[in-house]
Amino acid sequence: MPDHVPERPSNGAGPAGELDAIIVGAGFSGLYQLYSLRERLGLSVQVLEAGDGVGGTWYWNRYPGARCDSESHCYSYSFSDELQQEWSWTERYPEQPEIMRYLNHVADRFDLKRDIRFGTRVTDAHYDEAANRWRVTTEAGERLTAKFLITAVGCLSSANVPDVPGLDSFAGRWYHTGQWPQEGVDFTGQRVGLVGTGSTGIQATPVIAAAAAHLTVFQRTPNFSVPARNGPLTEEFKNEVKANYGEIRRKMRMTTNGHDYSVSDRLALDTTQEERQALYEAAWERGGLQFRSTFQDLLVNKEANDTAVEFIRAKVRQVVKDPAVADKLTAFDHPYATKRPPIDTEYFETFNRDNVTLVDVRAAPIERITPQGIQTRDAEYPLDIIVFATGFDAMTGPLLRIGIHGRGGVALRDVWDAGPRTYLGLQVTGFPNLFTITGPGSPSVLCNMPVAIEQHVDWITDCIAHMREHGLDRIEAKADAAEKWVEHVNDVANGTLMVQAASSWYLGANVPGKPRVFMPYAGGMARYRGICDDVAAKGYEGFSIEGLAVQATGAGSSKAELSSGALR
Ligand code: NA7
């Protein structure tokens, strides 16, 4: 950190750049957190964002075919009725450029950009216990301080580029889908290799195949996918949604996954073979993530899950003409939906094209990248472009790449050495006044993200409002409460089949050396919301929450800084 860089006053900040809150990230969560703290509580807030625009995950993930798997009318903010009435989505699932237009519209409509500093990556954040302040440093060496630090860094923003020997020697171009060039990539006439068949690879495959001379898909783990059935929204549908938004939002808040449909209460194993087939057929035709809600027991009973696996396998076999290719695509090694289930537009159909090859890199692993292409144990595949759709260091990655240090200089990286430990996914013991929006231990990625985000932001905002009203300055998760929560998160996950997917990023299993811990809270959004509300109603049970006015004697503190209840 260069010493000569002065602390820089910011919008709404005090003379020494003192802020009430610093928010890291200007995606869905950062924008709403800024809006809430500024407009509801009147705090001085600065958002620091590495990208040159708003959007977070969507700013970086602009690969071909990038589209949200939540339906558009549910993938939006609910906090402003004017906003939801004036905005119209065009397709059942919003494409990346449309999501970017939406988030820019939100940022402009609520005049948020004036408090966002773009092109500013946070490298370090240290909690100064004596001053009760977070001291934040950016890549450029700027320093800012604030009473509260709120991470809005997203769950899927730290790209996982596999450490394959020889990548530097590749004579062509290579890209990771999560760091896609702003100017796009022209595939015309190119031989393209795509590594990875998660949601991203499955979305990109048909689009790249249509543009490239040849596409080779390198598949390690065969993945399930259900047709998305995307298409334009009718005026009738749009009007109906707008007329019923109140009810739709109410339902979304009360469901397990934050969508506007519920998990069926039928059990696959209590249903006759004919009926079950008919229900799966109907779900397949309707398309989308809702397929996993066809039966209640799919995620808790292996035998029930097997019925979904067999149904999908048969569907893929109907679509894919070459039986050897169909075999590779359906050699599933985990129960359905125990990894994040993709939905697609003509993914399996793409393998019927003459210009597409599927390579099984489980059978013959990638050994190295050569100047010409990818070398597996069995063959070398000449390529002009390699696309890594290899996912993310999910959930903990975005937090740990910031050097976050709490009380006594303790590093978050060390505290989470054996896996993330939080209380409610909102706070970490030893890191006072740090809130982690959609942090590990919260429903986050198991929920439609805007719903999870709004619930966290509202809770954090209410908490800070409560602190102001009661002259409280510091909040920190108690160790025993966090301990119990971690245990609960594990117990709930262990009660599902989700812990059985050997390569799941929910478990951190996709990143070599990452501890195997099931990170999101699998108890469902509705239940989780109830728990969080209850904690707040009981005076923030499990948190130590205190005023510091009488203790304002520590070195580096000033009476003004620590005076009870005065955030501004
Ligand atoms: P995912 O779901 O983590 O998928 C990554 C894919 O890349 C997956 O098929 C991996 O195979 C594969 N992969 C990763 N590393 C390698 C190496 N070294 N060699 C071969 N194949 C590899 O990421 P996505 O971006 O598709 O989706 C992330 C989330 O974004 C998604 O779940 C939605 O929530 C939105 P593996 O399965 O590990 O064998």
XYZ file of C-alpha atoms and ligand atoms in Angstrom:
607
model
C 0.000 0.000 0.000
C 1.681 3.305 -1.039
C 1.926 5.635 1.953
C 1.594 8.797 -0.052
C -1.955 8.154 -1.232
C -4.251 10.424 0.761
C -7.563 9.285 2.155
C -10.090 10.517 -0.300
C -13.324 12.212 0.746
C -16.354 10.661 -0.912
C -19.919 11.594 -1.621
C -21.705 12.171 1.632
C -18.592 11.377 3.588
C -17.062 13.321 6.405
C -13.898 15.410 6.016
C -11.460 12.511 6.332
C -13.360 10.261 3.984
C -15.327 8.882 6.935
C -18.316 6.927 5.770
C -21.105 5.176 7.542
C -20.860 2.199 5.220
C -18.724 0.810 2.450
C -20.366 -1.699 0.146
C -18.174 -3.908 -2.024
C -19.829 -4.702 -5.349
C -22.474 -3.077 -7.543
C -24.523 -6.033 -8.652
C -28.088 -6.817 -7.580
C -27.150 -6.779 -3.899
C -24.845 -3.764 -3.843
C -27.336 -1.577 -5.673
C -30.207 -2.407 -3.354
C -28.031 -2.105 -0.245
C -26.904 1.348 -1.367
C -30.473 2.383 -2.059
C -31.648 1.099 1.326
C -28.945 2.676 3.457
C -29.028 5.983 1.621
C -32.740 6.424 0.992
C -34.188 4.675 4.037
C -31.599 5.587 6.660
C -29.885 8.626 5.141
C -26.395 7.191 5.656
C -23.231 8.195 3.830
C -22.325 5.221 1.681
C -19.756 4.421 -0.955
C -19.946 1.417 -3.247
C -16.627 0.147 -4.573
C -16.917 -1.892 -7.756
C -14.132 -3.569 -9.733
C -16.038 -3.443 -13.036
C -16.579 -0.340 -15.117
C -20.326 -0.580 -14.759
C -23.083 -1.990 -12.587
C -24.180 -5.613 -12.914
C -21.792 -7.686 -10.800
C -21.879 -11.291 -11.989
C -23.837 -10.178 -15.058
C -21.262 -7.548 -15.914
C -18.586 -10.217 -16.300
C -20.635 -13.172 -17.567
C -21.385 -11.955 -21.074
C -20.466 -15.184 -22.839
C -22.559 -16.345 -25.816
C -25.935 -17.617 -24.657
C -25.650 -16.069 -21.163
C -29.137 -16.019 -19.768
C -30.738 -16.280 -16.343
C -32.429 -19.551 -15.369
C -34.988 -17.745 -13.200
C -38.023 -16.474 -15.045
C -37.724 -12.806 -15.808
C -40.800 -11.600 -13.958
C -39.320 -13.154 -10.805
C -35.747 -12.054 -11.476
C -36.159 -8.465 -10.446
C -36.480 -6.229 -7.416
C -39.739 -6.076 -5.536
C -38.940 -3.061 -3.348
C -40.502 -0.492 -5.669
C -43.922 -0.990 -7.157
C -43.292 1.860 -9.623
C -40.180 0.052 -10.820
C -41.914 -3.266 -11.355
C -44.833 -1.603 -13.099
C -42.717 0.446 -15.486
C -40.230 -2.277 -16.484
C -41.203 -4.884 -19.088
C -39.203 -8.025 -19.754
C -39.272 -9.380 -23.279
C -38.571 -13.111 -22.842
C -39.422 -15.858 -20.374
C -35.780 -15.891 -19.235
C -33.817 -12.661 -19.404
C -30.691 -12.607 -21.519
C -27.527 -11.028 -20.113
C -27.844 -7.751 -22.110
C -31.435 -7.322 -20.932
C -30.421 -7.864 -17.291
C -27.711 -5.245 -17.783
C -30.277 -2.817 -19.202
C -32.514 -3.485 -16.215
C -29.782 -2.934 -13.628
C -28.628 0.241 -15.378
C -32.210 1.425 -15.438
C -32.484 0.793 -11.687
C -29.177 2.535 -11.006
C -30.193 5.571 -13.067
C -33.772 5.709 -11.858
C -32.664 5.853 -8.220
C -29.578 7.942 -8.964
C -27.296 5.310 -7.498
C -24.217 5.747 -9.698
C -23.129 8.919 -7.953
C -22.204 6.827 -4.919
C -20.492 4.040 -6.826
C -16.820 4.142 -7.652
C -16.246 1.941 -10.710
C -12.949 0.367 -11.735
C -12.102 0.104 -8.056
C -11.143 -3.312 -6.744
C -10.940 -3.717 -2.982
C -7.815 -5.570 -1.979
C -7.837 -5.296 1.830
C -10.207 -4.536 4.646
C -8.994 -4.298 8.234
C -11.157 -3.835 11.284
C -9.701 -1.208 13.600
C -11.041 -2.259 16.956
C -10.067 0.881 18.868
C -11.839 3.151 16.404
C -14.604 0.666 15.569
C -13.975 1.323 11.894
C -13.285 -0.752 8.819
C -10.241 0.480 6.932
C -10.488 -0.472 3.306
C -7.716 -0.331 0.691
C -8.215 -0.482 -3.063
C -5.938 -1.884 -5.739
C -4.864 1.668 -6.593
C -3.870 2.199 -2.970
C -6.755 4.453 -2.012
C -7.935 4.161 1.559
C -11.431 4.655 2.896
C -12.932 4.006 6.292
C -16.434 3.251 7.435
C -18.297 2.000 10.435
C -19.935 -0.827 8.492
C -18.462 -2.978 5.762
C -20.975 -4.826 3.635
C -19.839 -7.344 1.064
C -22.085 -7.554 -1.971
C -19.585 -9.552 -3.965
C -21.917 -12.241 -5.290
C -21.539 -15.991 -5.012
C -20.217 -16.688 -8.495
C -17.718 -13.987 -9.291
C -14.342 -15.580 -8.742
C -13.484 -17.406 -11.977
C -12.002 -20.885 -11.742
C -9.470 -21.308 -14.542
C -8.074 -24.828 -14.316
C -4.379 -25.111 -13.780
C -3.680 -27.113 -16.939
C -0.016 -27.339 -17.897
C 0.916 -25.565 -21.096
C -1.858 -22.966 -21.173
C 0.749 -20.228 -21.642
C 2.068 -21.996 -24.719
C -1.299 -22.018 -26.538
C -0.918 -20.198 -29.863
C -4.638 -19.405 -30.146
C -6.887 -17.328 -27.884
C -8.481 -18.539 -24.676
C -11.238 -17.135 -22.461
C -13.060 -17.925 -19.238
C -16.814 -17.415 -19.568
C -16.902 -15.451 -16.308
C -14.352 -12.915 -17.585
C -15.681 -12.509 -21.078
C -14.238 -9.651 -23.174
C -16.537 -6.652 -23.365
C -16.108 -6.502 -27.146
C -17.216 -10.134 -27.589
C -15.502 -12.957 -29.468
C -15.930 -13.718 -33.165
C -16.102 -17.486 -33.681
C -16.560 -17.354 -37.443
C -14.435 -19.992 -39.178
C -12.771 -20.978 -35.876
C -12.142 -24.369 -34.317
C -13.380 -23.919 -30.771
C -12.835 -26.107 -27.725
C -15.286 -25.685 -24.837
C -14.257 -27.136 -21.478
C -17.071 -27.677 -18.980
C -20.692 -28.745 -19.088
C -22.243 -26.881 -16.163
C -25.071 -24.382 -16.719
C -22.659 -22.099 -18.548
C -21.243 -24.680 -20.942
C -24.757 -25.951 -21.597
C -25.958 -22.430 -22.471
C -22.926 -21.603 -24.606
C -22.686 -24.869 -26.570
C -25.587 -24.335 -29.027
C -24.697 -20.680 -29.607
C -21.000 -21.306 -30.245
C -21.787 -24.349 -32.419
C -23.985 -22.179 -34.638
C -21.181 -19.633 -35.148
C -17.971 -21.694 -35.231
C -16.454 -23.866 -37.935
C -16.187 -26.676 -35.416
C -16.945 -27.041 -31.721
C -15.370 -29.696 -29.512
C -17.039 -30.027 -26.107
C -14.786 -31.464 -23.396
C -17.082 -33.088 -20.836
C -15.837 -34.353 -17.481
C -19.113 -34.955 -15.636
C -22.253 -35.642 -17.696
C -24.933 -33.201 -16.618
C -28.698 -33.296 -16.481
C -30.526 -30.603 -18.334
C -34.179 -29.837 -18.869
C -35.498 -27.676 -21.727
C -35.903 -24.050 -20.694
C -38.718 -23.453 -23.233
C -37.644 -19.880 -23.601
C -39.646 -17.543 -25.798
C -41.043 -14.038 -26.056
C -43.552 -12.975 -23.416
C -47.017 -12.072 -24.625
C -48.569 -8.708 -23.757
C -51.286 -10.658 -21.978
C -48.748 -12.391 -19.715
C -46.928 -9.144 -18.978
C -50.178 -7.407 -18.059
C -51.292 -10.277 -15.901
C -48.001 -10.275 -14.011
C -48.173 -6.542 -13.406
C -51.765 -6.747 -12.228
C -50.836 -9.514 -9.787
C -47.351 -8.548 -8.703
C -48.357 -8.213 -5.056
C -49.558 -11.791 -4.925
C -46.636 -13.115 -7.002
C -44.075 -11.472 -4.704
C -45.876 -12.734 -1.618
C -45.706 -16.260 -2.978
C -42.038 -15.936 -3.943
C -41.181 -14.900 -0.394
C -42.961 -17.927 1.038
C -41.561 -20.681 -1.193
C -38.513 -22.852 -0.681
C -36.576 -21.532 -3.665
C -37.912 -17.992 -4.054
C -39.772 -18.696 -7.289
C -43.478 -18.237 -7.864
C -44.184 -21.956 -7.829
C -44.129 -24.390 -4.940
C -42.536 -27.779 -4.607
C -45.282 -30.345 -5.123
C -46.395 -32.202 -2.005
C -46.679 -35.456 -3.968
C -44.081 -38.165 -3.467
C -42.590 -39.802 -6.557
C -42.665 -43.174 -4.841
C -46.315 -42.864 -3.866
C -47.301 -42.246 -7.465
C -48.033 -44.938 -10.017
C -45.619 -45.387 -12.885
C -48.187 -44.011 -15.393
C -49.049 -40.989 -13.320
C -45.422 -40.250 -12.592
C -44.566 -40.429 -16.267
C -47.433 -38.077 -17.087
C -46.314 -35.581 -14.446
C -42.701 -35.665 -15.661
C -43.901 -35.258 -19.257
C -45.947 -32.217 -18.284
C -42.999 -30.737 -16.381
C -40.680 -31.432 -19.319
C -43.071 -29.657 -21.670
C -43.466 -26.691 -19.305
C -39.674 -26.567 -18.997
C -37.403 -24.785 -16.578
C -36.124 -25.263 -13.044
C -39.632 -26.136 -11.945
C -38.937 -29.678 -13.164
C -37.129 -30.365 -9.887
C -40.309 -29.464 -7.988
C -42.354 -32.213 -9.662
C -42.145 -34.338 -6.520
C -41.338 -33.508 -2.944
C -39.002 -36.438 -2.358
C -36.611 -35.907 -5.280
C -33.894 -34.353 -3.180
C -34.210 -36.548 -0.129
C -34.851 -40.047 -1.449
C -32.439 -41.702 -3.861
C -35.023 -44.121 -5.185
C -37.388 -41.245 -5.925
C -34.573 -39.332 -7.552
C -33.739 -42.328 -9.745
C -37.150 -41.966 -11.406
C -36.203 -38.446 -12.553
C -32.783 -39.660 -13.683
C -34.326 -42.401 -15.812
C -36.874 -40.015 -17.302
C -34.191 -37.515 -18.337
C -31.902 -40.255 -19.649
C -34.698 -41.545 -21.893
C -35.399 -38.033 -23.169
C -31.749 -37.444 -24.048
C -31.627 -40.769 -25.856
C -34.653 -39.755 -27.919
C -32.959 -36.526 -28.948
C -29.345 -37.571 -29.588
C -29.070 -39.640 -32.764
C -25.679 -41.279 -32.187
C -26.127 -43.846 -29.380
C -22.428 -43.685 -28.444
C -22.704 -39.919 -27.924
C -25.970 -40.374 -26.014
C -24.194 -42.905 -23.770
C -21.501 -40.377 -22.912
C -24.044 -37.637 -22.269
C -26.124 -39.794 -19.948
C -23.459 -41.585 -17.907
C -24.736 -39.620 -14.900
C -22.761 -40.100 -11.681
C -24.891 -38.118 -9.241
C -28.576 -37.813 -8.407
C -30.573 -35.247 -10.403
C -30.489 -31.669 -9.043
C -27.859 -32.446 -6.427
C -25.607 -30.200 -8.463
C -27.214 -26.992 -9.690
C -29.534 -28.293 -12.452
C -29.076 -26.509 -15.776
C -31.874 -25.713 -18.179
C -31.167 -25.362 -21.876
C -32.142 -24.362 -25.348
C -31.300 -27.226 -27.724
C -28.231 -28.394 -25.823
C -28.588 -32.098 -26.513
C -29.831 -31.400 -30.078
C -26.526 -29.643 -30.758
C -24.685 -32.963 -30.599
C -26.534 -34.009 -33.776
C -24.717 -31.288 -35.744
C -21.904 -32.299 -38.084
C -19.622 -29.609 -36.694
C -19.822 -30.718 -33.038
C -17.741 -33.373 -31.265
C -18.130 -34.567 -27.685
C -14.959 -35.651 -25.884
C -15.185 -37.585 -22.635
C -12.354 -36.243 -20.497
C -13.306 -38.444 -17.585
C -12.324 -41.476 -19.684
C -9.270 -39.752 -21.179
C -8.349 -36.703 -19.065
C -6.899 -33.481 -20.403
C -3.145 -33.796 -19.954
C -1.941 -30.450 -21.220
C -2.544 -27.555 -23.542
C -0.192 -27.546 -26.509
C 0.505 -24.624 -28.848
C -2.017 -26.239 -31.224
C -4.832 -27.200 -28.889
C -5.849 -29.617 -26.133
C -4.020 -32.876 -25.566
C -5.958 -35.578 -23.753
C -4.571 -38.946 -22.791
C -5.861 -40.311 -26.122
C -5.592 -37.555 -28.716
C -4.678 -33.990 -29.547
C -7.520 -31.688 -30.623
C -6.332 -28.767 -32.776
C -8.069 -25.529 -31.758
C -8.039 -21.813 -32.517
C -9.997 -20.792 -29.414
C -10.426 -22.440 -26.004
C -13.414 -21.447 -23.883
C -13.214 -22.422 -20.227
C -16.743 -22.795 -18.892
C -15.174 -24.201 -15.762
C -17.143 -22.334 -13.162
C -16.186 -20.423 -10.083
C -14.531 -20.593 -6.720
C -18.076 -20.188 -5.486
C -19.345 -18.362 -2.403
C -16.146 -18.153 -0.386
C -13.866 -17.264 -3.332
C -15.129 -13.694 -3.810
C -14.772 -12.984 -0.068
C -11.386 -14.610 0.402
C -9.734 -12.843 -2.480
C -10.202 -9.670 -0.456
C -7.763 -9.639 2.441
C -10.384 -9.301 5.175
C -8.961 -9.024 8.697
C -11.031 -8.787 11.847
C -10.308 -8.260 15.527
C -6.624 -8.590 16.350
C -5.739 -8.708 12.653
C -7.116 -12.222 12.264
C -7.520 -13.152 8.592
C -10.854 -14.447 7.332
C -8.832 -16.865 5.212
C -7.437 -18.440 8.389
C -10.766 -18.515 10.202
C -12.268 -20.309 7.202
C -9.314 -22.595 6.654
C -11.486 -25.685 7.111
C -14.525 -24.153 5.387
C -16.798 -21.149 5.916
C -18.285 -20.555 9.369
C -20.927 -17.889 9.747
C -23.962 -17.030 11.784
C -26.967 -17.039 9.431
C -24.610 -16.403 6.526
C -24.727 -12.779 7.612
C -21.825 -12.371 9.988
C -18.581 -14.011 11.047
C -17.443 -14.090 14.660
C -14.410 -11.853 15.124
C -15.448 -9.511 12.311
C -17.717 -6.905 13.923
C -19.879 -4.680 11.741
C -19.099 -6.779 8.687
C -22.185 -8.088 6.900
C -21.927 -10.625 4.085
C -24.904 -10.438 1.719
C -25.827 -13.972 0.545
C -22.826 -15.295 2.430
C -22.139 -19.001 2.950
C -24.628 -20.487 5.397
C -27.570 -18.627 3.855
C -29.958 -19.953 1.156
C -28.283 -17.770 -1.507
C -27.646 -19.927 -4.577
C -30.382 -22.403 -3.655
C -32.847 -19.543 -3.971
C -33.832 -17.208 -6.768
C -31.084 -14.662 -6.080
C -33.046 -11.373 -6.002
C -35.303 -12.847 -3.309
C -32.348 -13.948 -1.200
C -30.675 -10.594 -1.750
C -33.690 -8.490 -0.807
C -34.215 -10.543 2.338
C -30.598 -10.028 3.428
C -30.460 -6.349 2.525
C -33.727 -5.648 4.359
C -32.494 -7.526 7.415
C -29.140 -5.700 7.451
C -30.818 -2.332 6.926
C -33.302 -3.000 9.734
C -30.428 -4.079 11.961
C -28.458 -0.892 11.336
C -31.631 1.159 11.856
C -32.155 -0.648 15.166
C -28.587 0.131 16.195
C -29.074 3.803 15.402
C -32.308 4.001 17.330
C -30.788 2.367 20.376
C -27.414 4.072 20.370
C -25.549 0.895 19.462
C -22.287 0.916 17.583
C -21.034 -2.592 17.213
C -22.615 -5.900 16.277
C -20.863 -9.210 16.126
C -21.987 -12.820 15.849
C -21.433 -14.729 19.082
C -19.178 -17.761 18.753
C -21.686 -20.221 20.209
C -24.502 -18.982 17.966
C -22.282 -19.329 14.905
C -21.216 -22.770 16.044
C -24.823 -23.914 16.336
C -25.716 -22.389 12.994
C -22.866 -24.164 11.198
C -24.023 -27.419 12.775
C -27.595 -26.750 11.666
C -26.507 -25.922 8.095
C -24.583 -29.210 7.975
C -27.427 -31.230 9.483
C -29.917 -29.864 6.979
C -27.578 -30.504 4.032
C -26.868 -34.029 5.267
C -30.591 -34.710 5.266
C -30.633 -34.189 1.487
C -29.021 -35.975 -1.437
C -27.139 -32.807 -2.329
C -24.063 -33.840 -0.395
C -23.740 -36.862 -2.720
C -22.629 -34.983 -5.816
C -18.891 -35.579 -5.885
C -18.060 -32.634 -8.150
C -20.522 -30.046 -6.881
C -19.518 -26.427 -6.436
C -22.089 -26.269 -3.597
C -19.518 -28.413 -1.753
C -16.458 -26.591 -3.044
C -15.530 -29.836 -4.786
C -14.818 -28.164 -8.142
C -11.780 -26.264 -6.854
C -8.687 -28.351 -6.093
C -7.710 -28.074 -2.428
C -10.904 -26.310 -1.339
C -12.438 -27.738 1.865
C -15.476 -29.959 1.190
C -18.221 -28.177 3.071
C -21.786 -27.758 1.862
C -21.937 -23.961 1.730
C -25.511 -22.768 1.119
C -28.335 -23.271 3.629
C -30.620 -25.994 2.285
C -33.491 -25.457 4.723
C -35.454 -23.324 2.265
C -35.939 -19.597 1.962
C -39.253 -19.419 3.811
C -37.879 -21.224 6.849
C -34.679 -19.199 6.800
C -36.599 -15.927 6.598
C -38.587 -16.983 9.661
C -35.382 -17.750 11.569
C -33.826 -14.378 10.691
C -37.005 -12.496 11.604
C -37.169 -14.332 14.894
C -33.543 -13.504 15.708
C -34.244 -9.799 15.097
C -37.491 -9.887 17.083
C -35.575 -11.321 20.041
C -33.244 -8.331 20.100
C -30.730 -9.854 17.691
C -30.351 -13.084 19.561
C -26.976 -14.703 19.016
C -25.310 -11.388 18.288
C -23.369 -9.300 20.729
C -24.586 -5.773 20.104
C -23.282 -2.831 22.073
C -22.886 0.922 22.362
C -19.371 2.217 22.770
C -19.847 5.743 24.116
C -18.646 4.923 27.610
C -15.671 2.964 26.291
C -14.454 5.749 24.024
C -10.995 5.920 25.460
C -9.003 3.592 23.208
C -6.045 4.798 21.218
C -7.048 6.111 17.844
C -10.644 6.706 18.912
C -12.273 9.992 19.359
C -15.303 10.839 21.394
C -17.009 12.078 18.237
C -16.385 8.812 16.408
C -17.738 6.645 19.130
C -20.538 8.739 20.498
C -23.551 6.628 21.110
C -25.993 6.296 18.244
C -24.387 8.952 16.084
C -23.626 7.432 12.739
C -23.328 10.721 10.976
P -20.052 -25.214 -12.955
O -21.443 -25.596 -12.727
O -19.098 -25.279 -11.817
O -19.510 -26.123 -14.147
C -18.148 -26.154 -14.481
C -17.909 -27.243 -15.484
O -16.533 -27.247 -15.815
C -18.231 -28.618 -14.966
O -18.743 -29.388 -16.014
C -16.859 -29.127 -14.547
O -16.749 -30.515 -14.534
C -16.005 -28.552 -15.619
N -14.615 -28.449 -15.223
C -14.089 -27.717 -14.226
N -12.751 -27.873 -14.183
C -12.448 -28.731 -15.167
C -11.240 -29.305 -15.626
N -10.078 -29.014 -15.028
N -11.285 -30.168 -16.664
C -12.453 -30.463 -17.255
N -13.644 -29.952 -16.867
C -13.627 -29.107 -15.836
O -19.931 -23.744 -13.537
P -20.924 -22.954 -14.499
O -20.267 -21.685 -14.866
O -21.394 -23.820 -15.595
O -22.176 -22.671 -13.614
C -22.043 -22.017 -12.369
C -23.378 -21.531 -11.913
O -23.718 -20.317 -12.582
C -24.529 -22.407 -12.230
O -24.592 -23.522 -11.433
C -25.692 -21.475 -12.064
O -26.006 -21.310 -10.701
C -25.151 -20.204 -12.623
P -17.026 -31.326 -13.148
O -18.505 -31.291 -12.984
O -16.301 -30.565 -12.055
O -16.460 -32.651 -13.383
